[in-house]
Tab-separated table of C-alpha atoms and ligand atoms in Angstrom:
chain	number	residue	atom	x	y	z
A	17	MET	CA	56.701	-50.284	53.176
A	18	SER	CA	56.298	-53.404	55.253
A	19	GLU	CA	57.690	-56.715	54.054
A	20	SER	CA	54.284	-58.301	53.600
A	21	GLN	CA	53.226	-55.632	51.138
A	22	THR	CA	56.067	-56.390	48.814
A	23	ALA	CA	55.952	-60.192	49.052
A	24	VAL	CA	54.841	-62.095	45.994
A	25	ASP	CA	52.155	-64.717	46.417
A	26	LEU	CA	53.374	-67.807	44.627
A	27	PRO	CA	51.396	-71.016	44.079
A	28	ILE	CA	52.539	-74.155	45.869
A	29	LEU	CA	52.731	-77.335	43.867
A	30	ASP	CA	52.469	-80.571	45.865
A	31	ILE	CA	55.051	-82.516	43.911
A	32	SER	CA	54.090	-85.839	45.545
A	33	GLN	CA	50.565	-85.805	44.099
A	34	PRO	CA	49.179	-86.268	40.597
A	35	LEU	CA	48.474	-82.951	38.979
A	36	ASP	CA	44.960	-81.532	38.672
A	37	SER	CA	43.971	-78.986	36.083
A	38	SER	CA	43.624	-76.071	38.504
A	39	SER	CA	47.158	-76.436	39.854
A	40	LEU	CA	48.395	-76.812	36.278
A	41	SER	CA	46.889	-73.481	35.338
A	42	SER	CA	48.168	-71.681	38.432
A	43	ILE	CA	51.682	-72.996	37.820
A	44	SER	CA	51.500	-71.958	34.137
A	45	GLU	CA	50.395	-68.506	35.144
A	46	ALA	CA	53.115	-68.159	37.784
A	47	CYS	CA	55.793	-69.290	35.321
A	48	LYS	CA	54.600	-66.737	32.817
A	49	THR	CA	54.305	-63.843	35.247
A	50	TRP	CA	57.034	-64.484	37.797
A	51	GLY	CA	59.098	-67.398	36.550
A	52	PHE	CA	58.856	-68.656	40.140
A	53	PHE	CA	56.700	-71.058	42.139
A	54	LEU	CA	57.013	-73.219	45.281
A	55	ILE	CA	56.947	-76.965	45.745
A	56	SER	CA	55.913	-78.925	48.841
A	57	ASN	CA	56.279	-82.587	49.848
A	58	HIS	CA	59.643	-82.567	48.105
A	59	GLY	CA	61.062	-85.432	50.110
A	60	ILE	CA	64.012	-83.641	51.719
A	61	SER	CA	63.672	-84.313	55.417
A	62	LYS	CA	64.376	-81.623	57.971
A	63	ASP	CA	67.079	-83.893	59.368
A	64	VAL	CA	68.962	-84.140	56.060
A	65	TYR	CA	68.662	-80.383	55.559
A	66	MET	CA	69.908	-79.597	59.083
A	67	ARG	CA	72.847	-81.972	58.760
A	68	LEU	CA	73.791	-80.500	55.421
A	69	CYS	CA	73.555	-76.986	56.873
A	70	MET	CA	75.712	-77.934	59.837
A	71	LEU	CA	78.400	-79.465	57.640
A	72	SER	CA	78.290	-76.503	55.281
A	73	LYS	CA	78.701	-74.063	58.149
A	74	GLN	CA	81.699	-76.036	59.346
A	75	LEU	CA	83.166	-75.906	55.868
A	76	PHE	CA	82.662	-72.159	55.378
A	77	GLY	CA	84.070	-71.619	58.878
A	78	LEU	CA	87.459	-72.936	57.766
A	79	PRO	CA	90.314	-70.441	57.275
A	80	SER	CA	90.263	-68.594	53.977
A	81	ASP	CA	93.574	-70.122	52.863
A	82	THR	CA	92.187	-73.615	53.277
A	83	LYS	CA	89.049	-72.838	51.272
A	84	LEU	CA	91.124	-71.217	48.551
A	85	GLU	CA	92.780	-74.575	47.928
A	86	LEU	CA	89.514	-75.396	46.128
A	87	GLY	CA	89.391	-72.325	43.937
A	88	PRO	CA	89.002	-70.088	42.095
A	89	LEU	CA	92.585	-70.470	40.878
A	90	SER	CA	93.122	-74.066	41.938
A	91	SER	CA	92.461	-77.002	39.642
A	92	THR	CA	89.160	-77.922	41.298
A	93	LYS	CA	87.572	-74.442	40.979
A	94	THR	CA	84.708	-75.556	43.193
A	95	TYR	CA	85.017	-72.711	45.684
A	96	THR	CA	83.969	-69.155	44.843
A	97	PRO	CA	85.468	-66.832	47.451
A	98	HIS	CA	84.173	-63.488	48.680
A	99	PHE	CA	84.360	-60.469	46.349
A	100	ILE	CA	83.708	-62.379	43.123
A	101	ALA	CA	79.926	-62.284	43.270
A	102	SER	CA	79.825	-59.853	46.230
A	103	PRO	CA	81.780	-59.126	49.438
A	104	PHE	CA	79.255	-61.242	51.357
A	105	PHE	CA	78.951	-64.214	49.046
A	106	GLU	CA	80.970	-67.445	49.019
A	107	SER	CA	79.980	-70.799	47.594
A	108	LEU	CA	80.953	-74.385	47.016
A	109	ARG	CA	79.926	-76.200	43.850
A	110	VAL	CA	79.123	-79.918	43.913
A	111	ALA	CA	78.639	-81.475	40.500
A	112	GLY	CA	76.389	-84.328	39.520
A	113	PRO	CA	75.612	-86.989	38.614
A	114	ASN	CA	78.125	-88.424	41.064
A	115	PHE	CA	77.611	-85.924	43.862
A	116	PHE	CA	79.409	-88.260	46.261
A	117	ALA	CA	82.651	-88.161	44.274
A	118	SER	CA	82.461	-84.444	43.668
A	119	ALA	CA	81.849	-83.685	47.359
A	120	GLN	CA	84.549	-86.161	48.365
A	121	SER	CA	87.198	-84.556	46.215
A	122	SER	CA	86.506	-81.189	47.888
A	123	ALA	CA	86.298	-82.735	51.349
A	124	ASN	CA	89.607	-84.544	50.871
A	125	ILE	CA	91.343	-81.226	50.419
A	126	LEU	CA	89.441	-79.354	53.118
A	127	PHE	CA	89.222	-81.811	55.981
A	128	ASP	CA	92.070	-83.753	57.502
A	129	GLN	CA	90.103	-86.850	58.205
A	130	GLN	CA	87.767	-88.420	55.655
A	131	SER	CA	84.393	-86.801	55.826
A	132	LEU	CA	82.134	-89.522	54.577
A	133	GLU	CA	79.117	-87.888	56.122
A	134	PHE	CA	79.538	-84.798	53.953
A	135	SER	CA	79.779	-86.786	50.712
A	136	GLU	CA	76.964	-89.143	51.628
A	137	ILE	CA	74.558	-86.393	52.470
A	138	LEU	CA	75.402	-84.525	49.280
A	139	GLN	CA	74.802	-87.675	47.277
A	140	GLU	CA	71.402	-87.964	48.927
A	141	TYR	CA	70.534	-84.301	48.451
A	142	GLY	CA	71.878	-84.086	44.879
A	143	SER	CA	70.130	-87.224	43.633
A	144	LYS	CA	66.881	-86.112	45.253
A	145	MET	CA	67.203	-82.757	43.478
A	146	ALA	CA	67.839	-84.474	40.129
A	147	GLU	CA	64.693	-86.539	40.653
A	148	LEU	CA	62.676	-83.448	41.570
A	149	SER	CA	64.008	-81.574	38.546
A	150	LYS	CA	62.802	-84.323	36.242
A	151	LYS	CA	59.335	-84.196	37.801
A	152	ILE	CA	59.278	-80.418	37.541
A	153	ILE	CA	60.236	-80.525	33.845
A	154	GLU	CA	57.395	-82.974	33.225
A	155	VAL	CA	54.944	-80.665	34.988
A	156	LEU	CA	56.204	-77.685	32.966
A	157	LEU	CA	55.858	-79.622	29.718
A	158	MET	CA	52.244	-80.427	30.695
A	159	CYS	CA	51.723	-76.692	31.238
A	160	LEU	CA	52.880	-76.050	27.678
A	161	GLY	CA	50.473	-78.461	26.048
A	162	ASP	CA	48.474	-81.617	26.348
A	163	GLY	CA	50.687	-84.669	26.001
A	164	PHE	CA	53.847	-82.562	25.618
A	165	GLU	CA	55.600	-84.416	28.448
A	166	LYS	CA	55.382	-87.605	26.407
A	167	LYS	CA	56.293	-85.870	23.224
A	168	TYR	CA	59.271	-83.839	24.443
A	169	TYR	CA	60.661	-85.263	27.684
A	170	GLU	CA	62.697	-88.101	26.136
A	171	SER	CA	63.665	-86.295	22.968
A	172	GLU	CA	64.696	-82.976	24.494
A	173	PHE	CA	65.329	-83.271	28.255
A	174	LYS	CA	66.697	-86.721	28.945
A	175	ASN	CA	70.348	-85.619	28.921
A	176	CYS	CA	69.886	-82.769	31.372
A	177	HIS	CA	72.351	-82.675	34.232
A	178	GLY	CA	72.529	-80.845	37.534
A	179	TYR	CA	74.895	-79.245	39.965
A	180	LEU	CA	74.486	-77.820	43.399
A	181	ARG	CA	75.813	-74.584	44.813
A	182	ILE	CA	76.002	-74.325	48.592
A	183	ILE	CA	75.973	-70.610	49.279
A	184	ASN	CA	77.031	-68.793	52.425
A	185	TYR	CA	76.170	-65.127	52.861
A	186	THR	CA	78.181	-63.526	55.629
A	187	PRO	CA	76.435	-60.788	57.610
A	188	PRO	CA	77.006	-57.195	56.522
A	189	GLN	CA	78.606	-54.758	58.970
A	190	SER	CA	75.939	-52.134	58.559
A	191	LEU	CA	72.361	-52.496	57.479
A	192	GLU	CA	71.690	-48.801	57.006
A	193	ASN	CA	71.423	-49.156	53.259
A	194	GLU	CA	70.016	-52.126	51.468
A	195	VAL	CA	72.890	-54.570	51.066
A	196	GLU	CA	73.044	-56.852	48.067
A	197	GLY	CA	74.297	-60.345	48.922
A	198	LEU	CA	73.918	-61.410	45.302
A	199	GLY	CA	73.209	-58.903	42.567
A	200	MET	CA	70.496	-59.017	39.976
A	201	HIS	CA	70.848	-61.919	37.549
A	202	THR	CA	68.951	-64.553	35.639
A	203	ASP	CA	69.873	-68.242	35.973
A	204	MET	CA	71.261	-69.979	32.912
A	205	SER	CA	69.605	-73.298	33.806
A	206	CYS	CA	66.346	-74.895	32.623
A	207	VAL	CA	65.115	-74.819	36.204
A	208	THR	CA	66.700	-73.991	39.556
A	209	ILE	CA	65.542	-75.347	42.922
A	210	VAL	CA	66.468	-73.269	45.961
A	211	TYR	CA	66.337	-74.256	49.599
A	212	GLN	CA	66.526	-70.959	51.425
A	213	ASP	CA	66.812	-70.782	55.201
A	214	GLU	CA	64.517	-68.757	57.465
A	215	ILE	CA	66.465	-65.486	57.074
A	216	GLY	CA	64.831	-64.515	53.760
A	217	GLY	CA	66.068	-61.920	51.340
A	218	LEU	CA	65.453	-63.582	47.963
A	219	GLN	CA	63.672	-61.154	45.641
A	220	VAL	CA	62.225	-61.349	42.137
A	221	ARG	CA	61.880	-58.387	39.806
A	222	SER	CA	58.389	-57.877	38.426
A	223	LYS	CA	57.881	-57.115	34.742
A	224	GLU	CA	57.383	-53.492	35.827
A	225	GLY	CA	60.754	-53.498	37.541
A	226	LYS	CA	59.594	-53.705	41.175
A	227	TRP	CA	61.495	-55.889	43.623
A	228	MET	CA	59.237	-58.387	45.403
A	229	ASP	CA	60.168	-60.658	48.324
A	230	ILE	CA	60.067	-64.396	47.984
A	231	SER	CA	59.523	-65.067	51.671
A	232	PRO	CA	60.683	-68.371	53.130
A	233	PHE	CA	57.752	-70.699	53.640
A	234	GLU	CA	58.257	-73.682	55.908
A	235	GLY	CA	58.318	-77.002	54.113
A	236	THR	CA	58.601	-75.551	50.615
A	237	LEU	CA	61.387	-75.132	48.078
A	238	VAL	CA	61.591	-72.294	45.576
A	239	VAL	CA	61.643	-73.235	41.883
A	240	ASN	CA	62.557	-70.777	39.157
A	241	ILE	CA	62.785	-70.872	35.387
A	242	GLY	CA	66.191	-70.257	33.828
A	243	ASP	CA	67.302	-68.826	30.472
A	244	MET	CA	67.522	-72.202	28.710
A	245	LEU	CA	63.858	-72.905	29.337
A	246	GLN	CA	62.786	-69.349	28.570
A	247	ALA	CA	64.357	-69.759	25.119
A	248	TRP	CA	63.142	-73.347	24.602
A	249	SER	CA	59.559	-72.398	25.580
A	250	ASN	CA	59.662	-69.369	23.288
A	251	GLU	CA	59.015	-67.213	26.380
A	252	LYS	CA	55.919	-69.081	27.483
A	253	PHE	CA	57.929	-69.174	30.706
A	254	ARG	CA	59.899	-66.277	32.076
A	255	SER	CA	63.473	-66.417	33.341
A	256	SER	CA	63.168	-63.554	35.801
A	257	GLU	CA	65.817	-61.326	37.239
A	258	HIS	CA	66.293	-61.995	40.909
A	259	ARG	CA	68.720	-61.102	43.676
A	260	VAL	CA	69.439	-61.627	47.373
A	261	ILE	CA	69.193	-58.749	49.841
A	262	LEU	CA	70.729	-59.021	53.290
A	263	LYS	CA	68.315	-57.492	55.760
A	264	LYS	CA	69.479	-59.030	59.002
A	265	PRO	CA	72.816	-59.194	60.781
A	266	ALA	CA	72.862	-62.970	60.438
A	267	ASN	CA	74.509	-65.581	58.312
A	268	ARG	CA	72.317	-66.815	55.451
A	269	LEU	CA	72.726	-70.244	53.908
A	270	SER	CA	71.073	-71.405	50.713
A	271	LEU	CA	71.273	-74.472	48.508
A	272	ALA	CA	70.745	-73.745	44.830
A	273	PHE	CA	70.427	-76.666	42.422
A	274	PHE	CA	70.722	-75.935	38.712
A	275	TRP	CA	69.217	-78.373	36.189
A	276	CYS	CA	70.643	-77.694	32.740
A	277	PHE	CA	70.629	-78.937	29.152
A	278	GLU	CA	73.787	-80.773	28.112
A	279	ASP	CA	76.516	-78.451	26.741
A	280	GLU	CA	76.255	-79.601	23.130
A	281	LYS	CA	72.475	-79.292	22.910
A	282	VAL	CA	71.050	-76.996	20.273
A	283	ILE	CA	68.234	-75.051	21.905
A	284	LEU	CA	65.335	-74.412	19.570
A	285	ALA	CA	61.670	-74.086	20.514
A	286	PRO	CA	59.637	-76.775	18.727
A	287	ASP	CA	56.943	-75.418	16.356
A	288	GLU	CA	54.179	-76.870	18.492
A	289	VAL	CA	55.495	-75.095	21.571
A	290	VAL	CA	55.718	-71.800	19.675
A	291	GLY	CA	52.151	-72.267	18.512
A	292	GLU	CA	50.569	-71.494	15.189
A	293	GLY	CA	50.700	-67.884	14.150
A	294	ASN	CA	53.430	-67.016	16.663
A	295	MET	CA	56.964	-66.044	15.774
A	296	LYS	CA	60.056	-67.847	17.031
A	297	LEU	CA	61.726	-65.403	19.371
A	298	TYR	CA	65.181	-67.059	19.391
A	299	LYS	CA	67.620	-68.294	16.806
A	300	PRO	CA	68.808	-71.853	17.465
A	301	PHE	CA	71.895	-71.795	19.675
A	302	VAL	CA	74.321	-74.232	21.248
A	303	CYS	CA	73.990	-74.328	24.986
A	304	LEU	CA	77.715	-74.110	25.704
A	305	ASP	CA	78.088	-71.065	23.457
A	306	TYR	CA	75.593	-69.207	25.612
A	307	LEU	CA	77.333	-70.309	28.823
A	308	LYS	CA	80.632	-68.995	27.441
A	309	PHE	CA	79.012	-65.760	26.347
A	310	ARG	CA	77.784	-65.222	29.904
A	311	GLU	CA	81.114	-66.216	31.439
A	312	ASN	CA	82.947	-63.660	29.354
A	313	ASN	CA	80.779	-60.843	30.621
A	314	VAL	CA	81.145	-59.150	33.966
A	315	LYS	CA	78.796	-60.746	36.485
A	316	GLY	CA	75.646	-58.798	37.313
A	317	LYS	CA	75.072	-55.399	35.674
A	318	PHE	CA	72.241	-56.685	33.507
A	319	GLU	CA	70.771	-53.269	33.176
A	320	LYS	CA	73.853	-51.732	31.680
A	321	VAL	CA	75.173	-54.174	29.123
A	322	GLY	CA	73.104	-56.519	27.036
A	323	PHE	CA	74.002	-60.063	27.921
A	324	THR	CA	70.890	-61.997	28.628
A	325	VAL	CA	69.814	-64.932	26.479
A	326	LYS	CA	67.684	-62.419	24.602
A	327	ASP	CA	70.777	-60.417	23.687
A	328	PHE	CA	72.599	-63.584	22.716
A	329	ALA	CA	70.034	-65.346	20.523
A	330	GLY	CA	66.892	-63.193	20.473
A	331	ILE	CA	65.458	-62.396	17.077
A	332	ARG	CA	64.985	-58.685	16.695
A	333	LEU	CA	62.180	-57.258	14.658
A	334	GLN	CA	63.295	-54.735	12.066
A	335	ILE	CA	61.190	-51.662	12.625
B	14	AKG	O1	70.686	-67.653	47.638
B	14	AKG	C1	69.582	-67.666	47.086
B	14	AKG	O2	68.538	-67.692	47.740
B	14	AKG	C2	69.474	-67.613	45.589
B	14	AKG	C3	70.746	-67.838	44.881
B	14	AKG	C4	70.674	-67.632	43.415
B	14	AKG	O3	69.831	-66.931	42.909
B	14	AKG	C5	71.681	-68.272	42.537
B	14	AKG	O4	72.637	-68.832	43.056
B	14	AKG	O5	71.503	-68.211	41.304
B	15	FE2	FE1	69.780	-67.301	40.763
């Protein structure tokens, strides 16, 4: 089957404009069906993106021993080396809200001379992502109900925080079989914003279990719903399984920004979000307890063992 036949057609939200009712309904629908949509006019210039890519490539090009000084066994634990997520995957985590300081502490260990450029650009990118995340949460609250952004933004989402993962996928040796760069998973965040390069390979699993391409689309970023928001919205939004397939013998770079509830938050869908006559699908749970639950399980393998947010806090009907 050709690529175009399996690509999913996602709505594009112009995040710089006030929302009209037709885009609100297409975003609602996409979040329900796919848990994914695209945003345009996001305010990240091509120049900032290119500079960040260049610096990231430099960083991942360093010798393995150097990178390992950042993790996973070192005190910083910001670097995830190959073979943890997959043989092709490596990543660097930069934590907010002070992205500058977080990037600087990694750069100090990696680079001999001070790399101010790296930290400055990450501060710019990270703070822009935090701003976008806030806007996206407001839009999603509007999707859930009239006036809900006023009602719930301050009381529920104001302590959200974000972190960035710069991901490098090294090219596979052979492309004869489909190669997974990152196995099937759901994100634990409220929302994730992904800047994927032109290589492609990000896929979402349909409710029927079919893998669909999320093709790169110039000028847009990919937004997806995570487990925290699936639970908080009582499944009005879907946290979909997704993965990355390596189809080309080329390096792939992506920037994934995760916007999450604070660790101590108790996640519980408000009655009004659940809606009259509907059942609550999740027991209240503490955010950090879910994160720990996921950490203690082997990464990936969602099909085999139950460890989604549904398994953790879902209310099961007695039949
Ligand atoms: O690399 C990508 O395009 C997506 C990465 C992703 O799904 C993740 O890091 O959770
Ligand atoms: Fe993901």
